[in-house]
Structures are given as structure tokens and as C-alpha cells.
Short mmCIF file of C-alpha atoms in Angstrom, two decimals:
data_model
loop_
_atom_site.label_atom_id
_atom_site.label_comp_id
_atom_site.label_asym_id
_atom_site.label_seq_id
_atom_site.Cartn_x
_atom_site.Cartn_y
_atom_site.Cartn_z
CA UNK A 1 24.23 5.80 30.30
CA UNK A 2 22.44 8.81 31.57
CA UNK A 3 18.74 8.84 30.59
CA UNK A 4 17.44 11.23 27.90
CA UNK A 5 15.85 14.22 29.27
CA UNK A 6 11.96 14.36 28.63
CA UNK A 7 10.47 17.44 27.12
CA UNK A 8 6.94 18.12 28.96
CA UNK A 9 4.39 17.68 27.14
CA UNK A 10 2.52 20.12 25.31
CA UNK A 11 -0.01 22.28 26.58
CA UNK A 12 -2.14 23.57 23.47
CA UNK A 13 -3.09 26.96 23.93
CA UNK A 14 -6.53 27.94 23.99
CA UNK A 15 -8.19 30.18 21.93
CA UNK A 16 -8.23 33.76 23.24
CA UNK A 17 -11.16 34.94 21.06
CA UNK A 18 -12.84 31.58 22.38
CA UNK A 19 -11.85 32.15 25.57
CA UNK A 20 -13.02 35.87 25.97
CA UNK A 21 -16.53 34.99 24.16
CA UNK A 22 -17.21 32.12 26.92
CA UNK A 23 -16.62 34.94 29.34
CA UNK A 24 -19.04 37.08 28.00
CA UNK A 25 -21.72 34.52 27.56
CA UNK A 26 -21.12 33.67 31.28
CA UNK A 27 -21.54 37.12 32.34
CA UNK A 28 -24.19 38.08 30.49
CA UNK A 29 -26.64 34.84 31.43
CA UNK A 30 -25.72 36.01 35.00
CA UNK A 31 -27.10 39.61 34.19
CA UNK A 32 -29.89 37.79 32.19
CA UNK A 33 -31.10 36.02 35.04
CA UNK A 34 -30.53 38.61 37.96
CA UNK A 35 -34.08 40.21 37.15
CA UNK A 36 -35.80 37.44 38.47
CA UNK A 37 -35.72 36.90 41.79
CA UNK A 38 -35.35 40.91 42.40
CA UNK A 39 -38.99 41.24 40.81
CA UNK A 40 -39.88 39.32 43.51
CA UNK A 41 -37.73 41.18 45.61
CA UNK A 42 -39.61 44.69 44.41
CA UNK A 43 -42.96 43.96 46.50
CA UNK A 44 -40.53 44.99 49.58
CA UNK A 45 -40.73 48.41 48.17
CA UNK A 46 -38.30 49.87 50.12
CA UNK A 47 -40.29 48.77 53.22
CA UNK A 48 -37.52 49.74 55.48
CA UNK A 49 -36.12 52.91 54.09
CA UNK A 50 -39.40 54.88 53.79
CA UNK A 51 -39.78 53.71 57.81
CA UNK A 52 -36.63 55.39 58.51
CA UNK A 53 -37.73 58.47 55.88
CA UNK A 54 -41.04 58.53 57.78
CA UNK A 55 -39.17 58.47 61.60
CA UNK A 56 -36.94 61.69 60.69
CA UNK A 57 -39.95 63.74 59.46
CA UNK A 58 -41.52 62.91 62.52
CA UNK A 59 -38.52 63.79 64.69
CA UNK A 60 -37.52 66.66 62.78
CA UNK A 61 -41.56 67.98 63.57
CA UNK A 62 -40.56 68.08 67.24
CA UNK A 63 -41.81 64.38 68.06
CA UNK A 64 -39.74 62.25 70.47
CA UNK A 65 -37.99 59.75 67.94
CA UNK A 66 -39.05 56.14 69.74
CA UNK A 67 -42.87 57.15 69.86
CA UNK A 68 -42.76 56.28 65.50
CA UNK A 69 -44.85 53.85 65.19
CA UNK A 70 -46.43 52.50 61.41
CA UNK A 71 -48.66 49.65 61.13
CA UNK A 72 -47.65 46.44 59.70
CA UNK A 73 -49.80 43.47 58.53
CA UNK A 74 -47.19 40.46 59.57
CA UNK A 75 -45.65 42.58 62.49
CA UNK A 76 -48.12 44.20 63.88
CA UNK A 77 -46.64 47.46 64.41
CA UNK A 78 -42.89 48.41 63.55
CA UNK A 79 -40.86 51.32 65.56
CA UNK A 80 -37.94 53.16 64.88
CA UNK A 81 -35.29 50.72 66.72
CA UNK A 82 -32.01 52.06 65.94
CA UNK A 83 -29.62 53.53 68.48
CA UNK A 84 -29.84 57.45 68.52
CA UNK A 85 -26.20 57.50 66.77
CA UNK A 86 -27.80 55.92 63.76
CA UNK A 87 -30.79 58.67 63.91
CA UNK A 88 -28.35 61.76 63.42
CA UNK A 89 -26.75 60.00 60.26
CA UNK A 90 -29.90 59.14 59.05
CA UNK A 91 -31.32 63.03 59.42
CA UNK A 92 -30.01 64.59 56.52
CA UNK A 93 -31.74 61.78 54.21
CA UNK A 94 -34.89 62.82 55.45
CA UNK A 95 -34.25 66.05 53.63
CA UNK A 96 -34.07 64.84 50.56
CA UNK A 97 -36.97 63.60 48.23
CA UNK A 98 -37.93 60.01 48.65
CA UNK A 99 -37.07 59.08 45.56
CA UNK A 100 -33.36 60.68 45.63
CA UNK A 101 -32.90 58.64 49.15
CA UNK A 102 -33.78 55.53 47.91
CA UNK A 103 -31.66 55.90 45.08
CA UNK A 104 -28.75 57.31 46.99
CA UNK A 105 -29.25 54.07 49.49
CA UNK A 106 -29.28 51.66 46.21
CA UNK A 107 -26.10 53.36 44.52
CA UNK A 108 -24.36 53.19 48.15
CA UNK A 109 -25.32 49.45 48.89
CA UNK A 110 -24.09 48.36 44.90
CA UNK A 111 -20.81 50.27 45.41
CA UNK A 112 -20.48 48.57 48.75
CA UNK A 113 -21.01 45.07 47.45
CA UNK A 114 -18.67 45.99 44.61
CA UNK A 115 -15.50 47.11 47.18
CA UNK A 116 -16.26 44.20 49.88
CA UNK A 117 -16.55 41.80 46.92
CA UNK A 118 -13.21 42.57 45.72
CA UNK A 119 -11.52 42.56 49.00
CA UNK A 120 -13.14 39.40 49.34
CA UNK A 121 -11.72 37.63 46.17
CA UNK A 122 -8.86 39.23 45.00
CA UNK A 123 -6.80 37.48 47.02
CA UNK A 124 -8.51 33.88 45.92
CA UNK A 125 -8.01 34.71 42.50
CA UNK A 126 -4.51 36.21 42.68
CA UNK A 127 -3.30 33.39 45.02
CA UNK A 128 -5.19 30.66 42.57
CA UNK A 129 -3.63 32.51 39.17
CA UNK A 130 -7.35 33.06 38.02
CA UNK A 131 -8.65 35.87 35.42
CA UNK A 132 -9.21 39.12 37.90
CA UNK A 133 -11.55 41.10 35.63
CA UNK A 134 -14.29 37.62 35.08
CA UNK A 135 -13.47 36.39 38.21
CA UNK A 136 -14.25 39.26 40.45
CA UNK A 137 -17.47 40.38 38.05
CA UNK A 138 -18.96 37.01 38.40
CA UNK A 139 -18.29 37.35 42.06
CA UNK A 140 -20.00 40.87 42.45
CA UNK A 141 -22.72 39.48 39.88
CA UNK A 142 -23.30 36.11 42.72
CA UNK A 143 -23.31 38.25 45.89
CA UNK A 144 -26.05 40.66 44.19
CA UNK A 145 -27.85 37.61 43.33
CA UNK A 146 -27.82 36.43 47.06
CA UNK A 147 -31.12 36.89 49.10
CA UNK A 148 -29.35 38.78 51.85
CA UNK A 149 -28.38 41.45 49.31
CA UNK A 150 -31.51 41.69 47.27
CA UNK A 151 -33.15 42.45 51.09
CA UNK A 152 -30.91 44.76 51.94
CA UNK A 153 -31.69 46.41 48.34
CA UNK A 154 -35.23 46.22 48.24
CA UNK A 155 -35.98 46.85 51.77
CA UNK A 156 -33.54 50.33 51.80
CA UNK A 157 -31.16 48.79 54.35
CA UNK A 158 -28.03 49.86 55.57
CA UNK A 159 -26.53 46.62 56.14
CA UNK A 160 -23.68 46.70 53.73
CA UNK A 161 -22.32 50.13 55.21
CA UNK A 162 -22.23 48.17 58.22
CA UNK A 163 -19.80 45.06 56.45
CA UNK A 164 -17.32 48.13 55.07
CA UNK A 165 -16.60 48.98 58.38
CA UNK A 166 -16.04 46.15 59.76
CA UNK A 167 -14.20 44.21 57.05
CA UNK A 168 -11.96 47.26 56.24
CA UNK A 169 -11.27 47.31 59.98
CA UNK A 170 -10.93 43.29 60.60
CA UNK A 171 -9.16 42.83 57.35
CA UNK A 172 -6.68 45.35 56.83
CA UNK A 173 -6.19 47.81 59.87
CA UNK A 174 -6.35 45.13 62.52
CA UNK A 175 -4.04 42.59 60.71
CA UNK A 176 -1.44 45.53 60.00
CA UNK A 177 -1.49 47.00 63.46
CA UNK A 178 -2.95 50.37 62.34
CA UNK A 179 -3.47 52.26 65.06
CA UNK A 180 -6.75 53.35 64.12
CA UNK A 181 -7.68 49.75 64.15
CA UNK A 182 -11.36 49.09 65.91
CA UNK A 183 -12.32 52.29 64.55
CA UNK A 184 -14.98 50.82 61.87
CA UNK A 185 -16.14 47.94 64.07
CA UNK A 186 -16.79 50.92 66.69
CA UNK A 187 -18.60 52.82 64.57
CA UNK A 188 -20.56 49.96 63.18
CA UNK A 189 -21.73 49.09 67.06
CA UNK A 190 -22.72 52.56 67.58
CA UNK A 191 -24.83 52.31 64.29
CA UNK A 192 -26.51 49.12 65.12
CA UNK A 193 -26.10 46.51 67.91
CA UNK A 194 -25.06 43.57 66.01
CA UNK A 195 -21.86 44.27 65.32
CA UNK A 196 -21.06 44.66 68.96
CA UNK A 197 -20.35 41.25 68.86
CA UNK A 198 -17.10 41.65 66.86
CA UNK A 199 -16.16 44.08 69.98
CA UNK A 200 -16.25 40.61 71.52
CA UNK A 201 -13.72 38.75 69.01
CA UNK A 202 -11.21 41.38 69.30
CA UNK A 203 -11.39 40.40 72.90
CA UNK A 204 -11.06 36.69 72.26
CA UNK A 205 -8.27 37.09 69.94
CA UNK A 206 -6.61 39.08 72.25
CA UNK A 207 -6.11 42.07 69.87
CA UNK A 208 -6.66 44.21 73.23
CA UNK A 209 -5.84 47.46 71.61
CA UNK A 210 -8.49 47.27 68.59
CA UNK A 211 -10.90 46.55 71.16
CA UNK A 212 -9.92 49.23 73.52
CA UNK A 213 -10.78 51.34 70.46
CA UNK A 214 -13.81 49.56 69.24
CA UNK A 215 -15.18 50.16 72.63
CA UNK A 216 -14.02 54.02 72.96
CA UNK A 217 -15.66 54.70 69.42
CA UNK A 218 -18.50 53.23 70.22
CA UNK A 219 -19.07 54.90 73.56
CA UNK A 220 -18.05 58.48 71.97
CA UNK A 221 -20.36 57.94 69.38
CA UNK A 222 -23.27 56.92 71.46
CA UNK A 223 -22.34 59.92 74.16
CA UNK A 224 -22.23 62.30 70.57
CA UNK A 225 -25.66 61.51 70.37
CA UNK A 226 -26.64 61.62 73.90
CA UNK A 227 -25.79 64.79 73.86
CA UNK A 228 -27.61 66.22 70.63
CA UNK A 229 -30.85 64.02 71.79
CA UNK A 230 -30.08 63.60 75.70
CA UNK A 231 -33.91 62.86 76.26
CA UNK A 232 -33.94 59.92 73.21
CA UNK A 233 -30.93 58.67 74.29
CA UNK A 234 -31.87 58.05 77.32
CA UNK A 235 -35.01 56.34 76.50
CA UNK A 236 -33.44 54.50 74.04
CA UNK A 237 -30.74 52.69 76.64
CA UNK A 238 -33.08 52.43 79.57
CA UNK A 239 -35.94 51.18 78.08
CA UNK A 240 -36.19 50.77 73.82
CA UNK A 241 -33.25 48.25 74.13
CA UNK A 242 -34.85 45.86 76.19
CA UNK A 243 -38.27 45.64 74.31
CA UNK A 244 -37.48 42.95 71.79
CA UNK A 245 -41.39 43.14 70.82
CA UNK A 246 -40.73 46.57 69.07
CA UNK A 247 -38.33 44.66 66.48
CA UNK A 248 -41.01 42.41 65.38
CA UNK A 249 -42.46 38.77 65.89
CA UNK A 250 -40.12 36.53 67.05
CA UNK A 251 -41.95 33.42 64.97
CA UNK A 252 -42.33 34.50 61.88
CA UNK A 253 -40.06 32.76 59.27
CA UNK A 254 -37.93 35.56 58.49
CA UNK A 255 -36.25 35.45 62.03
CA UNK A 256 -33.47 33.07 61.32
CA UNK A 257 -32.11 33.06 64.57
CA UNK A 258 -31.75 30.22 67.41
CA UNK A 259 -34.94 32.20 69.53
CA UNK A 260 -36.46 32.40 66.05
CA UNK A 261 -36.16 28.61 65.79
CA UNK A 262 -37.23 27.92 69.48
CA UNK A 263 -39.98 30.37 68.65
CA UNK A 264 -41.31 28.91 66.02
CA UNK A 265 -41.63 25.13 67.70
CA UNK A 266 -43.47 26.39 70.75
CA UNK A 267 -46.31 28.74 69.27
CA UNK A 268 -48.08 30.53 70.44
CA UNK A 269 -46.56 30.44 73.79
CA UNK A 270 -42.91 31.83 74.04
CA UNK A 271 -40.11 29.71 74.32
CA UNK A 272 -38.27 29.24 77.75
CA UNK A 273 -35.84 31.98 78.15
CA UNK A 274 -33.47 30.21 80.41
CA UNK A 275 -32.99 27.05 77.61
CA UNK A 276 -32.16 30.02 74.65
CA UNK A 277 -29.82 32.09 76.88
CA UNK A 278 -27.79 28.50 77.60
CA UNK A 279 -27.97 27.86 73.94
CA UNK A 280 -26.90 31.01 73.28
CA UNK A 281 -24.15 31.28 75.37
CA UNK A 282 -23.07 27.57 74.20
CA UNK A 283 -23.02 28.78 70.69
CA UNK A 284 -21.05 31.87 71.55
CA UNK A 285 -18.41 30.20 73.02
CA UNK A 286 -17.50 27.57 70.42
CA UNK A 287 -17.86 30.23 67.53
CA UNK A 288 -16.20 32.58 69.56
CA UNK A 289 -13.51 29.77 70.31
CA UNK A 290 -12.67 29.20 66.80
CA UNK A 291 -12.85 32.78 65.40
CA UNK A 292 -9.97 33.40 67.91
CA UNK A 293 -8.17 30.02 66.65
CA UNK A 294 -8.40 31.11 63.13
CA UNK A 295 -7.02 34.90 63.95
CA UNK A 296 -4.21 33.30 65.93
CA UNK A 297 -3.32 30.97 62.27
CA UNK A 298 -3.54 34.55 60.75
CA UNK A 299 -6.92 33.79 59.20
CA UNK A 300 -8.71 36.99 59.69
CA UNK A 301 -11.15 36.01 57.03
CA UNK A 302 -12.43 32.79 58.47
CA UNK A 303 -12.81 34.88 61.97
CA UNK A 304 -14.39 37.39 61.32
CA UNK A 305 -17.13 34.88 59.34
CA UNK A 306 -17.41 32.98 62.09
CA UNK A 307 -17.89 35.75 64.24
CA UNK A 308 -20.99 37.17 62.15
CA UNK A 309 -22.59 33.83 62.36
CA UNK A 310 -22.26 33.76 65.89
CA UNK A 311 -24.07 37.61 66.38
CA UNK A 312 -26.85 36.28 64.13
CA UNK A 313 -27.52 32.65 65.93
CA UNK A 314 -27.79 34.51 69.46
CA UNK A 315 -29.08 37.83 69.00
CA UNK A 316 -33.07 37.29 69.67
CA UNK A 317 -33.94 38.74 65.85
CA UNK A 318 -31.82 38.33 62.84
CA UNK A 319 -33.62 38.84 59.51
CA UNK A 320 -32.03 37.73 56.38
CA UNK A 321 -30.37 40.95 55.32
CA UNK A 322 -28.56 40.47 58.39
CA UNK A 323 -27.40 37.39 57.33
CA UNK A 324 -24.46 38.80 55.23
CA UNK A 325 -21.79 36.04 56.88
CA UNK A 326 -22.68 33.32 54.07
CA UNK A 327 -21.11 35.00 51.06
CA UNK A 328 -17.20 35.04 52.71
CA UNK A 329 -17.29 31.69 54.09
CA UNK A 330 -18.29 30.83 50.57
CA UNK A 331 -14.94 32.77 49.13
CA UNK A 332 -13.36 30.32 52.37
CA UNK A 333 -14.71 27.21 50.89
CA UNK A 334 -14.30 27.51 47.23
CA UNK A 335 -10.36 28.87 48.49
CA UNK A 336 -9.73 26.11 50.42
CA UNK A 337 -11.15 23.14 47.72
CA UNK A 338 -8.65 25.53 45.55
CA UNK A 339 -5.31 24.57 47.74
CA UNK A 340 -6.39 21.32 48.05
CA UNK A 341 -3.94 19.21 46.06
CA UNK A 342 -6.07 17.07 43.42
CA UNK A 343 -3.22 14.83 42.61
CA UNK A 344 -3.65 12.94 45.59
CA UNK A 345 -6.38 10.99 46.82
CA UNK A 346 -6.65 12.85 50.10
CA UNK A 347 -6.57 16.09 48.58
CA UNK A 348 -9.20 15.44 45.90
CA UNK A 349 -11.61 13.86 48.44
CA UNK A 350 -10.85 17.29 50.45
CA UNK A 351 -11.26 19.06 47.44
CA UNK A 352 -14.55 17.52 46.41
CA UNK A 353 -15.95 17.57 50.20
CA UNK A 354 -14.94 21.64 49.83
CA UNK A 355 -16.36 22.26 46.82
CA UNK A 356 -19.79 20.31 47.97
CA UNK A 357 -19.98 22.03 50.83
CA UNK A 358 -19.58 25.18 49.16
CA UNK A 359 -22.77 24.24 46.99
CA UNK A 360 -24.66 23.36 49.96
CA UNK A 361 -24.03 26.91 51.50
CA UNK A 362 -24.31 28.88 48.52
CA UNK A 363 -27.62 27.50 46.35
CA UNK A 364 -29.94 27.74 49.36
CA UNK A 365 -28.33 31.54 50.13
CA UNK A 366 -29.24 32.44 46.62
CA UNK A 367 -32.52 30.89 46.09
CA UNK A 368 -33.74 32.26 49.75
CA UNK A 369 -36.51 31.85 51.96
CA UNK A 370 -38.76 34.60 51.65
CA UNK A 371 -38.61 35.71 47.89
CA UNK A 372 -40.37 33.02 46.98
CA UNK A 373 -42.38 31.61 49.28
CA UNK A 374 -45.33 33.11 51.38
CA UNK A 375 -45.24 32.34 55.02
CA UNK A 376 -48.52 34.31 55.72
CA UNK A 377 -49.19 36.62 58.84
CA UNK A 378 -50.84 33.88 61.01
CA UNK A 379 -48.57 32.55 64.14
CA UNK A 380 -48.18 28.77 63.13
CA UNK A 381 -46.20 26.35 65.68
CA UNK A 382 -43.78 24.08 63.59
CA UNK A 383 -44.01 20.21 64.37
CA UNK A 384 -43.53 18.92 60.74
CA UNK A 385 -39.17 17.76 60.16
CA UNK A 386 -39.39 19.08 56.37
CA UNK A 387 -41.55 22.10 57.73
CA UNK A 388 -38.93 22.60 60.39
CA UNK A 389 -35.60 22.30 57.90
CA UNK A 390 -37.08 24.49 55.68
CA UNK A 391 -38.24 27.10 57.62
CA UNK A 392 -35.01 26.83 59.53
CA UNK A 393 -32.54 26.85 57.00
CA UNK A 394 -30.47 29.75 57.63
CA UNK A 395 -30.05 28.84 61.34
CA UNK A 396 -28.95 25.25 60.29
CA UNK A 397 -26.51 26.53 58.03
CA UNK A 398 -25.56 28.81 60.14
CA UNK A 399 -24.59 25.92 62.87
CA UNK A 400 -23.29 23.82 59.78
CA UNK A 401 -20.70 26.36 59.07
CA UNK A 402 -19.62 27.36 62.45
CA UNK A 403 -18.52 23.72 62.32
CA UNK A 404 -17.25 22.73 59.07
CA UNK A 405 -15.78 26.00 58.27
CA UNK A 406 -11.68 25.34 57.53
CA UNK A 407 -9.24 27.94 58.71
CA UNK A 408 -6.19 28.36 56.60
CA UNK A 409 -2.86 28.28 58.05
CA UNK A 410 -1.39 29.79 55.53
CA UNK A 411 -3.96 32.63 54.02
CA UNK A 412 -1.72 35.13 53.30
CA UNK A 413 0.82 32.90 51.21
CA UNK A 414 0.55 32.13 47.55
CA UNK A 415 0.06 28.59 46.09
CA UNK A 416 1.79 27.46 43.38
CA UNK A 417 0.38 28.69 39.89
CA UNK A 418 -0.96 26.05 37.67
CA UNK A 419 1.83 26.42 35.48
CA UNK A 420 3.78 25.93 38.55
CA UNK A 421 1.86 22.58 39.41
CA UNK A 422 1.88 21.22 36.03
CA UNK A 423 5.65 21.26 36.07
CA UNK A 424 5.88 19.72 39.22
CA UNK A 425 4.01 17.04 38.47
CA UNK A 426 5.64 16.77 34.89
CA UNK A 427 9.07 16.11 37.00
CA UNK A 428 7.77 14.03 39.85
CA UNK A 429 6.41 11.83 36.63
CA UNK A 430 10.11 11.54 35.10
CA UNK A 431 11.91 10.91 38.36
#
């Protein structure tokens, strides 16, 4: 006698006035709180900005561009130290009124954080069958809350410019075989060195094309500028590069890279060049190694993240607002715990390993280092293991990640919904 077929059971359906008041709540404790650590934030005064303001008077008067030089109390002395490309982009702010460039910087960083945010999690919450419009506010709401992005805010940074060009060219026009691909990263290395380093992954991955462009961009940028500033440009490649001194102090706390940690344990004296360039080049390598794994499993996502960790462990300064990379291997984590399947004991030990490592990542990169915490002007050699974590901690999570960090094989497909799940596991039960 053939057995009875089962109805599932029923799912009670929750209240949509309920749900949508939750929401709010959620979103506006998140815009509640966000004041806080950006008053901190404030004493930056747009530190940064009104350095680049003050440089373009100055080279607009006639002045050779690299002989800016302002006074700093934890620095020293700080320079303009941007490649000449970045000076004839910059020019036109320096026309403006102070207040109308900062602003114009702030509204261009926000929108910024608002388009990479939602390239960033879109996909996570269309693959997952998650509400778009909370999910992705929440999201942009987080990422403004992270210390890297209040920096970059408060300081007048360009940083998140930068991440446009190099996510809409690492996300979208690489994967689809544009042929403009390596156009932003290009651009972006011609703006600033850093991202010279994703010049590098393109190479590893063996996208040889994007690079061949990345590299032509770059150069035609850089000889653009050579040839409305021949005599800075030349200064600038010959000598500026080299003089790491000009960037600021290598020890002091904000510095969260691998000679910022090697710094800081052998104050006063600097650390042995030879030891950091082998470190370097070790850590380069295995990042390097597994960005190109995860753009060969079609992960672009988890390669590119990898490869911004990588630029800011070896290059010999990295401030924090540098230290974008945190907030998409973040979206990686929480993804991954996401496909892991909870129904089985593997998959809700991965899931719950995922999810933890997600929180280790994410509450330090939102709390910070420097908003609330002092680390003074004096050059102070590190021999204490808390002192050393803590003043540390972006590098260690930095090496944490470029470890742990899972690459998808599958990124670009969509799980099941949980409608879909719950079915499933309604007929596994009656089989």
C-alpha cells in the first residue's frame, strides 16, 4: 500500500509591518551610532586634503612641486609624494575654495563607497535570496563605519577613487574580456603606486592582455605628465621615489605594514633591509600565488582581496586608509559561511568557523587603531606581546587573511533559495 503523501509543514508568515519596523530600527541605531567614532575622526581635519590644496597653490605660484614641504608634529615634515599624474588631476581643486574641495572630496568618497558597496554585495544577497534595499544599506552604513573609510573621509583622501578603478576593472571588464580591460588598474598606478601591484596579479593570473594595458595606461599617463611638468617628472622618478623618509616615520603605529612592524621592534635603529625585502618577497609570492588560484576558480573577488593585502604588507608605508582590502574579504567570509550547508555537521562547523572569522576581521576594522587611542609623537621600540598585537593588528590580520581567506569555486552560480532548501530538506525527511 503506497504511503500517504506528507504535506510540508507550515511555514507561518511573518509579519510585514513587523518585519519592515525591525528594519528600520536596525538602520537607524546604525545611523545613531555612526557619529561617534567620526567625532573622533574630525581632529584629522582634513589633514591630507588641505596638504594637497596647499601643494597646488604653491605649484601653480611657479614653485617646483616636490620642494612642498609643511611641518608636522608626529612626522616631522610631510611632502607632496604623489606621482606628477596625480598633481595635474589634483590642479583644478586648488582653484576652488577650501571649503567647496573638501566637500566635493567627501560627496565623491560617500558616492564611491555607495557604488563599490553594491558591487560588493549584490551578488551575496541576490545569490543568498536576502532583502536588497536593508541588506545593501546596512552594508554601505558598516563600510562607512570602518576606520579605513572614516580616514579616508576625515583626512581628504582619494583612496576610494582609487578602489572604483580597480574593482570596476578587476570585477567586470577583466572577467568579461572587455577590451578596455586594465584600463582602471592603469590609471589607478599612474595615480598612486600601490596599485601597481595589481599590474602584478594580472601577470600571475595570466590575463596577459589586461596587463599589457594596465602597463600602457600607466606609462601614457605618467609620460602625459612628463610632458606638461618634464622638470617634476623627472625629479619625481629619479629621486622623490626612492626617499621613503618623505612619506613619513616608518615606526609610528599608523604604518601597518611588515617594515612598519620590523620598525617598530628595533627602535630607534632601522630594521635590516635585507630580512624585510626576503619577507617581503616571501609574502608576495604566496599572496600572489593564491590570488592567481582564486582567478583561475573564477573568483575575481577573493583575488583581487588578496592582492590588496599583499601591496599593503610589502610596500614600506601603508596607513590605514590604505587598508581598504578588509571590507571585501569580509563580503567573502560572511558569503562563504552563507553556502555552507548547516544541515550537516561539516557544513555548520564550516559555517560557524566562517562566520567567526568574519567577526574577528571585521570588529577590530571597525573599532580601529588610531581613532581612539593616542600613540604619541615619541619613537618607542615595542618589546611588550600585548603591546606588539595591538599595535600590530592590521598587519596580523592582514597575514591571517592571506591565509584563511576561502576562494569559491563556484562565485558566479546561485545557491539554492531558502525556500529552495527548506523543501529539500522537507523531502530528504519523507524519503
Amino acid at each position: 500500500m503506497p504511503a500517504e503523501p506528507v504535506a510540508p509543514p507550515a511555514v507561518p508568515r511573518d509579519d510585514a509591518g513587523g518585519r519592515t519596523a525591525r528594519r528600520v530600527v536596525v538602520v537607524l541605531a546604525l545611523i545613531a551610532i555612526m557619529p561617534a567614532p567620526y567625532l573622533r575622526n574630525l581632529r584629522h581635519d582634513y589633514y591630507d586634503q588641505k596638504i594637497y590644496m596647499s601643494a597646488m597653490d604653491w605649484w601653480a605660484a611657479g614653485h617646483p612641486l616636490y620642494d612642498y614641504v609643511q611641518p608636522d608634529r608626529v612626522q616631522g615634515a610631510l611632502y607632496f609624494t604623489y606621482p606628477p599624474f596625480a598633481a595635474l588631476l589634483l590642479a583644478p581643486f586648488g582653484y576652488l575654495r577650501l571649503g567647496v574641495a573638501i566637500a566635493a572630496f567627501a560627496v565623491l568618497t560617500v558616492a564611491a563607497v555607495v557604488v563599490t558597496t553594491r558591487w560588493l554585495v549584490l551578488p551575496v544577497l541576490r545569490r543568498h535570496d536576502l532583502p536588497r534595499g536593508f541588506g545593501l544599506t546596512v552594508a554601505v552604513l558598516l563600510v562607512l563605519a570602518v576606520e579605513s573609510t572614516r580616514e579616508t573621509i576625515t583626512l581628504g583622501q582619494i583612496n576610494m577613487l582609487l578602489v572604483v578603478l580597480i574593482l570596476g576593472d578587476l570585477l567586470f571588464a577583466v572577467p568579461q574580456g572587455r577590451r578596455w580591460a586594465g584600463v582602471g588598474v592603469g590609471l589607478a598606478a599612474a595615480l598612486k603606486l600601490f596599485p601597481g601591484i595589481f599590474v602584478l596579479y594580472l601577470l600571475a593570473a595570466r590575463k596577459w592582455r589586461a596587463a599589457a594595458v594596465a602597463a600602457v595606461t600607466a606609462a601614457v599617463a605618467t609620460l602625459l605628465a612628463a610632458a606638461v611638468a618634464p622638470g617634476d617628472s623627472w625629479r619625481f622618478w629619479t629621486h622623490e621615489l626612492w626617499v621613503t623618509d618623505r612619506v613619513g616615520r616608518p615606526d609610528y603605529t599608523g604604518n601597518q605594514s611588515l617594515f612598519g612592524l620590523l620598525s617598530r621592534l628595533t627602535a630607534p635603529t632601522e630594521p635590516d633591509r635585507l630580512l624585510w625585502l626576503l619577507l617581503a618577497l616571501a609574502v608576495a609570492a604566496f599572496g600572489l600565488w593564491r590570488a592567481a588560484r582564486a582567478a583561475r576558480a573564477g573568483d575575481a573577488l577573493v583575488g583581487l582581496t588578496l592582492t590588496g593585502l599583499v601591496g599593503g604588507l610589502v610596500s614600506p608605508i601603508t596607513w590605514i586608509h590604505h587598508l581598504y582590502w578588509f571590507i571585501p574579504a569580509v563580503v567573502v567570509l560572511v558569503d562563504a559561511a552563507l553556502d555552507a550547508e548547516p544541515a550537516t555537521p561539516a557544513g555548520a562547523r564550516r559555517r560557524g568557523g566562517l562566520f567567526a572569522l568574519a567577526a574577528v576581521v571585521g570588529l577590530p576594522i571597525v573599532y580601529g587603531l588610531v581613532t581612539f587611542q593616542d600613540w604619541g609623537t615619541a619613537i618607542v621600540h615595542t618589546d611588550d606581546p600585548v603591546d606588539f598585537v595591538v599595535r600590530n593588528m592590521y598587519v596580523l590580520l592582514s597575514l591571517l587573511v592571506l591565509a584563511a581567506l576561502p576562494i569559491r569555486r563556484h562565485a558566479d552560480e546561485k545557491p539554492m533559495t531558502r525556500t529552495e532548501r527548506t523543501h529539500l530538506a522537507t523531502n530528504d525527511d519523507q524519503r
